[in-house]
Coordinates of C-alpha atoms in Angstrom, one line a residue:
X1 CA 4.7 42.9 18.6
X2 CA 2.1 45.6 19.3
X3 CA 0.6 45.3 23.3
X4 CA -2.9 44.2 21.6
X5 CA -1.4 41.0 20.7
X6 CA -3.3 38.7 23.0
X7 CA -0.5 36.1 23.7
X8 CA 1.4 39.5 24.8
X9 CA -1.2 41.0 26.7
X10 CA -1.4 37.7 28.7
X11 CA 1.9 37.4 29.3
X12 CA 2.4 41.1 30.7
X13 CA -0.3 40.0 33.0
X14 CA 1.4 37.2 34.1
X15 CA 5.1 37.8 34.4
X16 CA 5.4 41.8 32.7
X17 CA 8.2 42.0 30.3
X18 CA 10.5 39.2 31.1
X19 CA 8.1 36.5 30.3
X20 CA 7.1 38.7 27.2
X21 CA 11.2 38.6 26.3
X22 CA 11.3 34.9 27.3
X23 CA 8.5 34.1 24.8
X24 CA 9.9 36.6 22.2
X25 CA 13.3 34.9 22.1
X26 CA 11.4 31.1 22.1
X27 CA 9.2 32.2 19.1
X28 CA 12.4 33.1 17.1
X29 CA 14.3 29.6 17.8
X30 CA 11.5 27.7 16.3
X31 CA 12.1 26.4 12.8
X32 CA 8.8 27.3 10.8
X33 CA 6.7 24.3 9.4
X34 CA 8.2 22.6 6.4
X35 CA 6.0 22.9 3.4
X36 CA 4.6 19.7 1.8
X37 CA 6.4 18.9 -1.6
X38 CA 3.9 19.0 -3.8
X39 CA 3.3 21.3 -6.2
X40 CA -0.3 22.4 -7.5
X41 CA -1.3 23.0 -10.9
X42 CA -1.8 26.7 -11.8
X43 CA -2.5 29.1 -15.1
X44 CA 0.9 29.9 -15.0
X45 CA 1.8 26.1 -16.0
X46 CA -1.8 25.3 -18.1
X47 CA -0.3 28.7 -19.7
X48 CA 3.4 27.1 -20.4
X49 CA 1.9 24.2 -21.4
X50 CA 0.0 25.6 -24.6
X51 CA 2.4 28.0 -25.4
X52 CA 5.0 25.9 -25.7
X53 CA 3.2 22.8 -27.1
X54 CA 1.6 24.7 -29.6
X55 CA 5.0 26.6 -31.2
X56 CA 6.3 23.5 -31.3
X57 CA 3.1 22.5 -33.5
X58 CA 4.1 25.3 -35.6
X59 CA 7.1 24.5 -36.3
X60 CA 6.4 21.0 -37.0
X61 CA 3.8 22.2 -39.2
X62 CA 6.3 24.9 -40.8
X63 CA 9.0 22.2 -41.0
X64 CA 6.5 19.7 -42.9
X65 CA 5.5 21.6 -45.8
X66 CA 9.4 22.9 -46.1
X67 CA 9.9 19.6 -46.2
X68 CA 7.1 18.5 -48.9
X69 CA 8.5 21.6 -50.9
X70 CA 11.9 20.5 -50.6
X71 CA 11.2 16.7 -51.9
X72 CA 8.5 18.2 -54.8
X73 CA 11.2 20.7 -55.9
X74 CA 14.1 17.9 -56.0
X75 CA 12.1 15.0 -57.6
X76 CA 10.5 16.6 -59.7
X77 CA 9.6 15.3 -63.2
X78 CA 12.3 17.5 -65.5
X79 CA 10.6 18.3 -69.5
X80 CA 12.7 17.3 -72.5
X81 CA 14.6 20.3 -72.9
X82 CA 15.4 20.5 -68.5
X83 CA 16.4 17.0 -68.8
X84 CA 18.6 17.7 -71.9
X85 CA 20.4 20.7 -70.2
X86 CA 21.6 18.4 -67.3
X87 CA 22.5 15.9 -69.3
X88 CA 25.1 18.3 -71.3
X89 CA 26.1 19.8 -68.0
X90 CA 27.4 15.9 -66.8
X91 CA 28.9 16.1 -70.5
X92 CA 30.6 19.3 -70.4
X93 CA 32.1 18.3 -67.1
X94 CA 33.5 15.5 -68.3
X95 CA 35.2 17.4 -71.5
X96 CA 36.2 20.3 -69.0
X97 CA 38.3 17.7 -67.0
X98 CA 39.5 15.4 -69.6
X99 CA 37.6 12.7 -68.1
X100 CA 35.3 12.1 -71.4
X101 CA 36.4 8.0 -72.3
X102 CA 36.0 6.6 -75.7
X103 CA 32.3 6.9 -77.3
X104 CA 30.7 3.4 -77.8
X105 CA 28.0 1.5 -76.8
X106 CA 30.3 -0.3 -74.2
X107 CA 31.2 2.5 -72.5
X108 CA 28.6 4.4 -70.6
X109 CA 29.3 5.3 -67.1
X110 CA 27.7 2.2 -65.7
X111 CA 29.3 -0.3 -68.0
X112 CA 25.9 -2.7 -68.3
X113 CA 25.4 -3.4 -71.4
X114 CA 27.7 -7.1 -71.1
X115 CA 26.4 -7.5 -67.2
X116 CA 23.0 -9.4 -68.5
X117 CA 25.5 -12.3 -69.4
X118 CA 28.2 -12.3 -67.0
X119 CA 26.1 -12.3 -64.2
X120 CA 23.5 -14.5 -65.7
X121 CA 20.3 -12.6 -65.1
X122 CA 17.3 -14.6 -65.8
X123 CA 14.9 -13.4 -68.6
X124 CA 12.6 -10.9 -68.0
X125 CA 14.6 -9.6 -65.2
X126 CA 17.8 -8.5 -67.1
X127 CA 18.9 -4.9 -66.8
X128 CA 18.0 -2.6 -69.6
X129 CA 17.9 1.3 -69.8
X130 CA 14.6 1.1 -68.1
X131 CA 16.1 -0.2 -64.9
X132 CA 19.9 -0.1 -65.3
X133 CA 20.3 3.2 -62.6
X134 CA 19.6 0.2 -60.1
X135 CA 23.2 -0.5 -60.1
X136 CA 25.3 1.8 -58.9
X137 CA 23.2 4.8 -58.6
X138 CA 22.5 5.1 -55.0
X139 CA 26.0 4.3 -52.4
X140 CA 27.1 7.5 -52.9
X141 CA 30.5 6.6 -51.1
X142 CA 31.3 3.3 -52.9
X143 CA 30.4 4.9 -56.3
X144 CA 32.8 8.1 -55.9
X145 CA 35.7 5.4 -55.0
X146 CA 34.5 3.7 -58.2
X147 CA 34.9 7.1 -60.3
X148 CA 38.8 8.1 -58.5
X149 CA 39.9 4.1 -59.3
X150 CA 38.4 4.5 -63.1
X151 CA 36.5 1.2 -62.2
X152 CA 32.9 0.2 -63.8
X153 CA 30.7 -3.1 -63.6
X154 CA 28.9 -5.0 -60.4
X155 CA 30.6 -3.4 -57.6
X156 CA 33.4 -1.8 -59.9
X157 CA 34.7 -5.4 -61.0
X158 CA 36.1 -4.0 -64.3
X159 CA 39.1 -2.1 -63.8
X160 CA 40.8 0.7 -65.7
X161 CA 37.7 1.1 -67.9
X162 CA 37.3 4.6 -67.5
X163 CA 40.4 7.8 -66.6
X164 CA 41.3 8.0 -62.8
X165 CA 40.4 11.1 -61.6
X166 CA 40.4 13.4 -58.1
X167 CA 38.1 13.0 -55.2
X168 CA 36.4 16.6 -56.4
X169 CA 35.9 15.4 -59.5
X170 CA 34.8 12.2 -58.5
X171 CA 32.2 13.9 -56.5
X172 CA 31.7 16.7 -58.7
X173 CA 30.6 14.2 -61.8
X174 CA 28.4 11.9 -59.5
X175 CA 26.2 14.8 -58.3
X176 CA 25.8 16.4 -61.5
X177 CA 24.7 12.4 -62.7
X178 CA 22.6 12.0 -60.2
X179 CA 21.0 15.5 -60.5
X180 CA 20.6 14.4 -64.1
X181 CA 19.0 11.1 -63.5
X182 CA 16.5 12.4 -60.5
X183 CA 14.9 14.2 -62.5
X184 CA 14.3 11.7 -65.4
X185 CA 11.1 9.6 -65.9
X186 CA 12.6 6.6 -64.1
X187 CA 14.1 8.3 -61.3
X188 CA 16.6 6.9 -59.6
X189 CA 16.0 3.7 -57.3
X190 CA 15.7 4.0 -53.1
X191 CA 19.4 2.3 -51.5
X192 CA 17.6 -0.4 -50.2
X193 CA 16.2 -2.0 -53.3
X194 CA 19.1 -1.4 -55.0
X195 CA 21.3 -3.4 -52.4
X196 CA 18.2 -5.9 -52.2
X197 CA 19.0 -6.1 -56.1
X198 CA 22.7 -6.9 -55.7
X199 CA 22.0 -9.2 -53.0
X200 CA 20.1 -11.0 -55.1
X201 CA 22.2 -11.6 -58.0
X202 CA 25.0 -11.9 -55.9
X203 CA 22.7 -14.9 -54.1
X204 CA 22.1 -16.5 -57.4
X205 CA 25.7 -16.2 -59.0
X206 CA 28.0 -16.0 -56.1
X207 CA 31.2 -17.4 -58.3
X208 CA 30.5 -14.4 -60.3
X209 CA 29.5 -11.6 -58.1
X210 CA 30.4 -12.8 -55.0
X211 CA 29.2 -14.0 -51.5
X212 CA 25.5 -12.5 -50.6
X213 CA 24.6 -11.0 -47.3
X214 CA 22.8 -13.3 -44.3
X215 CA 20.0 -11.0 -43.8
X216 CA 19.4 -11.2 -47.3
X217 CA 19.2 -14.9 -47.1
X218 CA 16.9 -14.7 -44.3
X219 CA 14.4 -12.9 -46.0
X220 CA 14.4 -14.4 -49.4
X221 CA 13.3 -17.6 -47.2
X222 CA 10.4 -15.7 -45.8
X223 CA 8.2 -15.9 -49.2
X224 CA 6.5 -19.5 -50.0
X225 CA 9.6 -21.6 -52.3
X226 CA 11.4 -18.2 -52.3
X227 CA 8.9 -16.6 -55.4
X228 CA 8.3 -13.2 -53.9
X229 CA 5.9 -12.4 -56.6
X230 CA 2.6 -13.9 -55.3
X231 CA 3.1 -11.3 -52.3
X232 CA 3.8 -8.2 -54.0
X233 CA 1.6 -9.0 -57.0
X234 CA -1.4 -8.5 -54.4
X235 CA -0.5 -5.0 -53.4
X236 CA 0.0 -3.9 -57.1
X237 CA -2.3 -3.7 -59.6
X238 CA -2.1 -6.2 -63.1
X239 CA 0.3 -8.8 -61.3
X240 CA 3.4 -6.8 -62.6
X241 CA 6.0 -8.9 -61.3
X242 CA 5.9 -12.7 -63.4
X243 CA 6.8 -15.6 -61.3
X244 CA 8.8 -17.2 -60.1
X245 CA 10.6 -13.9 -58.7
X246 CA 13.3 -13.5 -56.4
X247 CA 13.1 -10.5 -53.8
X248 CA 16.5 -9.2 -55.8
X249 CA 14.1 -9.9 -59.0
X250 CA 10.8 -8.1 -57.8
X251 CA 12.7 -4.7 -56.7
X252 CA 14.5 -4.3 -59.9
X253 CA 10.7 -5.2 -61.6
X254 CA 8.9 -2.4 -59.3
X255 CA 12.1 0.0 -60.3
X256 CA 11.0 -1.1 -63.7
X257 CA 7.5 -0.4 -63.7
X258 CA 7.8 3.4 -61.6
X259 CA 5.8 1.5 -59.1
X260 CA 8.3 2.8 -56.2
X261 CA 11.5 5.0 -56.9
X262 CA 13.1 7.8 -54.4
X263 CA 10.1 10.2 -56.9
X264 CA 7.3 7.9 -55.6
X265 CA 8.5 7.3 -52.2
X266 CA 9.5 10.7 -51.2
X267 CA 6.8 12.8 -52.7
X268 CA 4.1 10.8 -50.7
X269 CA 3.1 11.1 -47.5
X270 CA 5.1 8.2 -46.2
X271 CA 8.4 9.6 -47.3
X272 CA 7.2 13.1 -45.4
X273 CA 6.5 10.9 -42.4
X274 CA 9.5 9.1 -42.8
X275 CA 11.8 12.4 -43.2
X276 CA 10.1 14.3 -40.1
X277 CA 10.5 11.1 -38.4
X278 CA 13.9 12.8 -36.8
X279 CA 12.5 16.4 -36.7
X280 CA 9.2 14.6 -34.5
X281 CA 11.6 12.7 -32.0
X282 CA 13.9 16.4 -31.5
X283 CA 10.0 18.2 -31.0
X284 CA 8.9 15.4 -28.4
X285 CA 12.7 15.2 -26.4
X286 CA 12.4 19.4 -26.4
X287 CA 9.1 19.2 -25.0
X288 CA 10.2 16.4 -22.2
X289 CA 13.0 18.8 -21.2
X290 CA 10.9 22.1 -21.4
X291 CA 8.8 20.4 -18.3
X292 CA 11.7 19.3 -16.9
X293 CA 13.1 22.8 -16.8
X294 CA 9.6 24.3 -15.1
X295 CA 10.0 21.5 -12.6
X296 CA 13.7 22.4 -11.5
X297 CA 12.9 26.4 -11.7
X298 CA 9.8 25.8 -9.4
X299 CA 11.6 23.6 -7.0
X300 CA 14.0 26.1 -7.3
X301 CA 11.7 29.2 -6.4
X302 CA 9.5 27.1 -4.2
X303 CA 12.6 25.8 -1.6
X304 CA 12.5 22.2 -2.6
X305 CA 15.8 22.3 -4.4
X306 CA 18.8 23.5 -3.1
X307 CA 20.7 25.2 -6.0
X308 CA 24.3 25.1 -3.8
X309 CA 23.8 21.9 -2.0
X310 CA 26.7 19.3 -3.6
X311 CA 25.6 17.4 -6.8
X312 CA 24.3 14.1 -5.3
X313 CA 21.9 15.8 -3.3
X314 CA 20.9 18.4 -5.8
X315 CA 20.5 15.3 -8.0
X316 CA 18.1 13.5 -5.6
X317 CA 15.8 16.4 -4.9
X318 CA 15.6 17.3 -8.5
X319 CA 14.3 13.7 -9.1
X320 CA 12.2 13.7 -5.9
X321 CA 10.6 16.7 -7.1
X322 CA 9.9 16.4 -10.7
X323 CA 7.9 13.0 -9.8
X324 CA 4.8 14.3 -8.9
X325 CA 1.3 14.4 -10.8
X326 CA 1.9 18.3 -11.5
X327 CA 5.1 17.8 -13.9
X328 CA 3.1 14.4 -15.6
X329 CA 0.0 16.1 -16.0
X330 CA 1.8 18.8 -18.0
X331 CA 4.2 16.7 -20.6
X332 CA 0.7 14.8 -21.3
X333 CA -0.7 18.3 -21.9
X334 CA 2.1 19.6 -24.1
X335 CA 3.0 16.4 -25.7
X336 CA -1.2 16.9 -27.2
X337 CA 0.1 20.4 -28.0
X338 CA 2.9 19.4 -30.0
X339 CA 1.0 16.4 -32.1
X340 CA -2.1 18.6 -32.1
X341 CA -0.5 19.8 -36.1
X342 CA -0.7 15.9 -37.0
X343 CA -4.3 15.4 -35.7
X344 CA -5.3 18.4 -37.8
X345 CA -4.1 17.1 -40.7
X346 CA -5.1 14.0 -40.4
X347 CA -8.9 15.6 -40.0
X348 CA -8.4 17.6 -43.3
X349 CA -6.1 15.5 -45.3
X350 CA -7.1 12.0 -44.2
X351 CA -3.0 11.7 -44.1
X352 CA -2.6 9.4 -40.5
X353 CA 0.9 9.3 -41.4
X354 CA 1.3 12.5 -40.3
X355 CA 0.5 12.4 -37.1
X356 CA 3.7 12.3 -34.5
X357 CA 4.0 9.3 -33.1
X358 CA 6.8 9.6 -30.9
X359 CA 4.7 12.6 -29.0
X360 CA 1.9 10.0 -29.1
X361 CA 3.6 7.1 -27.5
X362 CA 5.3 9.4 -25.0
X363 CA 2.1 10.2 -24.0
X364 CA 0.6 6.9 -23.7
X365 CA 3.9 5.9 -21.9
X366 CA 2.7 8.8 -19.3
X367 CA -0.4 7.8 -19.2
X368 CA 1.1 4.2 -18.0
X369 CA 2.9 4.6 -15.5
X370 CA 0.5 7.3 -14.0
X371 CA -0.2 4.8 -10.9
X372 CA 3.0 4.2 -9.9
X373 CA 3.9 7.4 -10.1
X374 CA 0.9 8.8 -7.7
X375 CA 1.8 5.6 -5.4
X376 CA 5.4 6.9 -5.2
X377 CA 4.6 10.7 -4.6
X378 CA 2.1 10.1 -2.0
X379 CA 4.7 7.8 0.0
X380 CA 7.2 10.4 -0.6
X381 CA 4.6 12.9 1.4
X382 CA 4.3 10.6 4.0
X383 CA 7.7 10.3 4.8
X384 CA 8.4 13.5 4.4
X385 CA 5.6 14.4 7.0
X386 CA 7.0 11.5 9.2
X387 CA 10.4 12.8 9.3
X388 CA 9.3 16.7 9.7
X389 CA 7.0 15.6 12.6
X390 CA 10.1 13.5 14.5
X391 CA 12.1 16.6 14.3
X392 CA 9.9 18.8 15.7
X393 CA 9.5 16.2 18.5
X394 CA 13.1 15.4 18.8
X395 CA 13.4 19.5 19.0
X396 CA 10.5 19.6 22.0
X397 CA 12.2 16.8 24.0
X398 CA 15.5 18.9 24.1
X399 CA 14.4 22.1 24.8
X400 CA 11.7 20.9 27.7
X401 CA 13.2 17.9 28.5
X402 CA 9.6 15.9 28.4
X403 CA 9.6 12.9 26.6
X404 CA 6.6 12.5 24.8
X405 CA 4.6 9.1 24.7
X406 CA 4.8 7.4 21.5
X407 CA 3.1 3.6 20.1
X408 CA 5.7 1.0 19.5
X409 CA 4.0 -0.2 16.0
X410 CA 6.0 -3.6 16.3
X411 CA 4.4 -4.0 19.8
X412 CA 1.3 -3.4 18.9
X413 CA 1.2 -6.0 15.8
X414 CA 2.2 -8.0 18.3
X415 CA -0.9 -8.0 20.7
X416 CA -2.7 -7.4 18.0
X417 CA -1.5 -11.1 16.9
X418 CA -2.1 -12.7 20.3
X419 CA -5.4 -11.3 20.5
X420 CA -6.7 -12.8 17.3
X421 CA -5.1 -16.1 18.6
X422 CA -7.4 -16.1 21.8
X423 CA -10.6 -15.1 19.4
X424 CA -9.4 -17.7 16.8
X425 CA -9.3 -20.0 19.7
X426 CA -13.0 -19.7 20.6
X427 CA -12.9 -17.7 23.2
X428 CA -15.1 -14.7 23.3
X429 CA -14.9 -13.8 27.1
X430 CA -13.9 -10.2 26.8
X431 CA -11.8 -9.6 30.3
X432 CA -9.6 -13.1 29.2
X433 CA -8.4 -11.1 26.5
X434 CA -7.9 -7.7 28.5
X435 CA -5.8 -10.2 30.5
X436 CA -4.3 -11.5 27.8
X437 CA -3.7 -7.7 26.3
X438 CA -2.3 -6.7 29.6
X439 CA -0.1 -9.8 30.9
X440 CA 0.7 -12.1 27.8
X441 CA 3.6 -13.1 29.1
X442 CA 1.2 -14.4 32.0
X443 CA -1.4 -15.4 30.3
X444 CA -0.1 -17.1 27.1
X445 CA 0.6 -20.7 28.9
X446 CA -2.9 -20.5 30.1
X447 CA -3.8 -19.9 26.3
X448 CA -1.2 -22.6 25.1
X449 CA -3.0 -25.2 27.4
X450 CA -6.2 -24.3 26.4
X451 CA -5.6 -24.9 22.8
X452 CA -4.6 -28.4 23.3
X453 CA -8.3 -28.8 25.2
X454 CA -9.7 -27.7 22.0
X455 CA -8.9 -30.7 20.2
X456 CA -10.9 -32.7 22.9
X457 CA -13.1 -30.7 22.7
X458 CA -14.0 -31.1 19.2
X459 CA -14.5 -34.7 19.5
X460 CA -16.2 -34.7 22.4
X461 CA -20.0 -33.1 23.0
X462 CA -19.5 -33.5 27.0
X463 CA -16.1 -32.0 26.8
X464 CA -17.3 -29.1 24.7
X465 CA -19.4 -28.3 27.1
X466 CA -16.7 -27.8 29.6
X467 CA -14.5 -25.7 27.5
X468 CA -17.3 -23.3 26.6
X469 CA -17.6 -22.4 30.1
X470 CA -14.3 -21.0 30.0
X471 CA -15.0 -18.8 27.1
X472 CA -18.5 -17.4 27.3
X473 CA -18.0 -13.9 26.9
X474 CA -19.7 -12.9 30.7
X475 CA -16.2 -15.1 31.8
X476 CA -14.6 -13.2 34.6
X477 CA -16.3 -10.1 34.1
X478 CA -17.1 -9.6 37.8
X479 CA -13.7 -9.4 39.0
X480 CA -12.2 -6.4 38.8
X481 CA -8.7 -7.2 40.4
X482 CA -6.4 -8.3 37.8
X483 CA -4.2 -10.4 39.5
X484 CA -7.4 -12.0 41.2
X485 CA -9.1 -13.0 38.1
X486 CA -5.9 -14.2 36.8
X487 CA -5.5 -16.8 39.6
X488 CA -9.0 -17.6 39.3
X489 CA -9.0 -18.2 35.4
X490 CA -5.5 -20.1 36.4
X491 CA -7.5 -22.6 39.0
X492 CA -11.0 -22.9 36.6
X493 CA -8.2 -24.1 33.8
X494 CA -6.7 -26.5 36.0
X495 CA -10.5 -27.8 37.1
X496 CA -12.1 -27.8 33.6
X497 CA -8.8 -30.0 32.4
X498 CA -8.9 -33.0 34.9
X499 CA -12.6 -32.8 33.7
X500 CA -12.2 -32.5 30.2
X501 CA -9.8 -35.7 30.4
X502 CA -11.9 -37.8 32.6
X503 CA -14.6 -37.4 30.1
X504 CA -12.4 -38.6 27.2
X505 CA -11.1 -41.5 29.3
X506 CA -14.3 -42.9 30.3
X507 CA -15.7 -42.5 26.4
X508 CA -12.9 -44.5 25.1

């Protein structure tokens, strides 16, 4: 340090260069201050925070209408001669490999033709080329085992009805059907009203198709008598579905009718919501852990985290330090950023199924437990201030040896307590409870005794009398001496009490 340095200068004065060495070598022992941990907002996170929110609404926004394409240019609506070439590609397949059966009006791939009577379907609700690709059209895996055993029927209950063939082939022929029959008119039906569909019929005829699934039993309860129709028929236009209806009954109707098929469904905007559902919940976990990264890098740079302390403890600071208003305030920020595509469209489009939910809720989840969170930063400071202040006092005692004063806090809720119960007594004389205050070990009998005067006193106008004069607040305020006004508030108890039960013995 330069000789200008005041603390220097005064020190040369007083003791020259040893003192200046002494208080050279005692500035470089002490620990410097302990920063707070708490980190304030900057542009540099505001700046992360709408960067990477809004690439993240990009690519939702990219991924969407990839996605929309994707679903158009799958579904779409094949002409004749499209349709026809497909067709002849399921056909040539099938001639390639040998696996072409006998021609005949009983043997098309899905053997239904008979079905309508052994399983009994009710009129009106019977399949018919209109409807029949709502049996087994859409478990991919239980329809390829079909193929390989050469089965057909409900659930391949006919056996042997068609050539056996490979796994490849199996799989080959059921996409090239499929492809076929996607792009048909009808469609194809979505997997769950298809299995609603077999539940059904498998509910109505169980000797015939078999046992039908609980859930599906639950639900057919749910509508009035079990007639789903009355329900559906109000969201469709015409009543479609005739009643009484089954839920099994009413899917195959809507399959029917093209009022829902995978065409309908995934070329609207529910399906679009419904596929980016998954690509929405990866954008809002990404943007969760981007903060989270920011948080551990700044502890990181700022001291609070200890990159080479053993795991526990770098655990604990890392979650002591990313709970704070800063890292909050910035996942509500970018989870906006990353919906911000959704609330756009929705603006422009009138399309609220577009907007990303999971982003949304996370940030009303934020917005939630904002409180606590503050509540549990803020005692986190305190502590930390606490315990950074007792060091530095535990570091003073040992280098000077001085002890420094400090307030018991259980003490002083103590007197704090025996006050109140001299005040809740009645007595307002100010040097009885700087007594009491200063010698409760002293002066708590005397308070113990005048308690129990109270409840004379209460009932007693002469006797109240008496035991205000104890505790007017001018009481013992002219004597100074502690131990004199003690022994005189001792003796004025001991008077006022012989008085106090005279007077309640003569009134009774």
């Amino acid at each position: 340090m330069s000789v200008q340095d005041p603390v220097q200068a005064m020190l040369e004065r007083m003791g020259g260069t040893q003192l200046q060495r002494q208080y050279q070598t005692h500035a470089a022992t002490i620990a410097p201050r302990k920063r707070l941990p708490n980190a304030e907002s900057d542009i540099y996170s505001y700046s992360y925070c709408i960067v990477v929110g809004g690439l993240a609404a990009v690519a939702d926004a990219l991924l969407d209408r990839m996605f929309r394409a994707a679903m158009d240019e799958k579904h779409k609506l094949l002409s004749p001669n499209e349709q026809q070439l497909r067709e002849n590609a399921v056909q040539d397949y099938l001639v390639t490999e040998s696996l072409k059966p006998d021609t005949g009006p009983t043997m098309g791939m899905d053997y239904y033709e008979k079905l309508n009577e052994e399983l009994r379907l009710s009129d009106g609700f019977k399949l018919r080329p209109a409807n029949h690709r709502i049996l087994n059209h859409t478990d991919r895996e239980a329809v390829i085992k079909m193929l390989m055993n050469g089965d057909a029927g409900f659930g391949g209950t006919i056996s042997g009805k068609f050539p056996k063939m490979t796994l490849e082939q199996a799989t080959k022929l059921f996409d090239l059907h499929i492809a076929a029959d996607q792009g048909s008119p009808q469609s194809i039906p979505l997997k769950f009203m298809s299995w609603l569909w077999e539940q059904g019929v498998k509910s109505a005829n169980p000797d015939a198709a078999g046992a039908s699934s609980p859930v599906y039993e639950f639900l057919q309860k749910l509508a009035p008598n079990g007639d789903w129709s009355g329900w559906i028929n109000k969201f469709c236009e015409g009543n479609p579905i005739k009643s009484p209806a089954t839920l099994g009954d009413a899917m195959l109707k809507l399959y029917e009718l093209r009022i829902i098929n995978e065409r309908v469904f995934w070329t609207s905007n529910l399906g679009a919501a419904v596929g980016g559902f998954k690509r929405r919940l990866i954008i809002t976990v990404l943007m969760e852990l981007a903060v989270e990264l920011y948080a551990v890098f700044e502890g990181v740079r700022l001291g609070h985290i200890k990159w080479l302390d053993d795991r526990e403890s770098l655990a604990t600071q890392i979650l002591r330090w990313r709970d704070q208003p800063k890292y909050v305030d910035m996942k509500i920020m970018i989870q906006c950023m990353a919906s911000s595509y959704g609330v756009l469209r929705l603006a422009a489009a009138q399309d609220p199924l577009s907007l990303n939910f999971t982003s949304i809720g996370m940030t009303i989840k934020h917005l939630v437990c904002y409180p606590a969170m503050i509540n549990r930063h803020y005692v986190h400071l305190a502590s930390f201030s606490r315990t950074d202040a007792l060091s530095i006092d535990a570091a003073f005692v040992a280098r000077t040896g001085v002890v420094l004063p400090s307030l018991n806090t259980e003490e002083f809720d103590k007197m704090k307590a025996f006050d109140k119960r001299i005040i809740d007594l009645g007595c307002f004389s100010t040097r009885v409870r700087v007594l009491g205050s200063r010698y409760e070990a002293q002066v708590e009998p005397l308070i113990a005794r005048l308690e129990k005067l109270a409840l004379y006193a209460q009932e007693n106008d002469a006797a109240m009398a008496l035991f205000d004069s104890l505790c007017e607040s001018w009481y013992l305020a002219d004597i100074e001496d502690d131990n004199k006004a003690l022994a005189q508030f001792e003796s004025d108890l001991d008077r006022i009490e012989k008085k106090i039960r005279l007077t309640v013995v003569k009134n009774n």
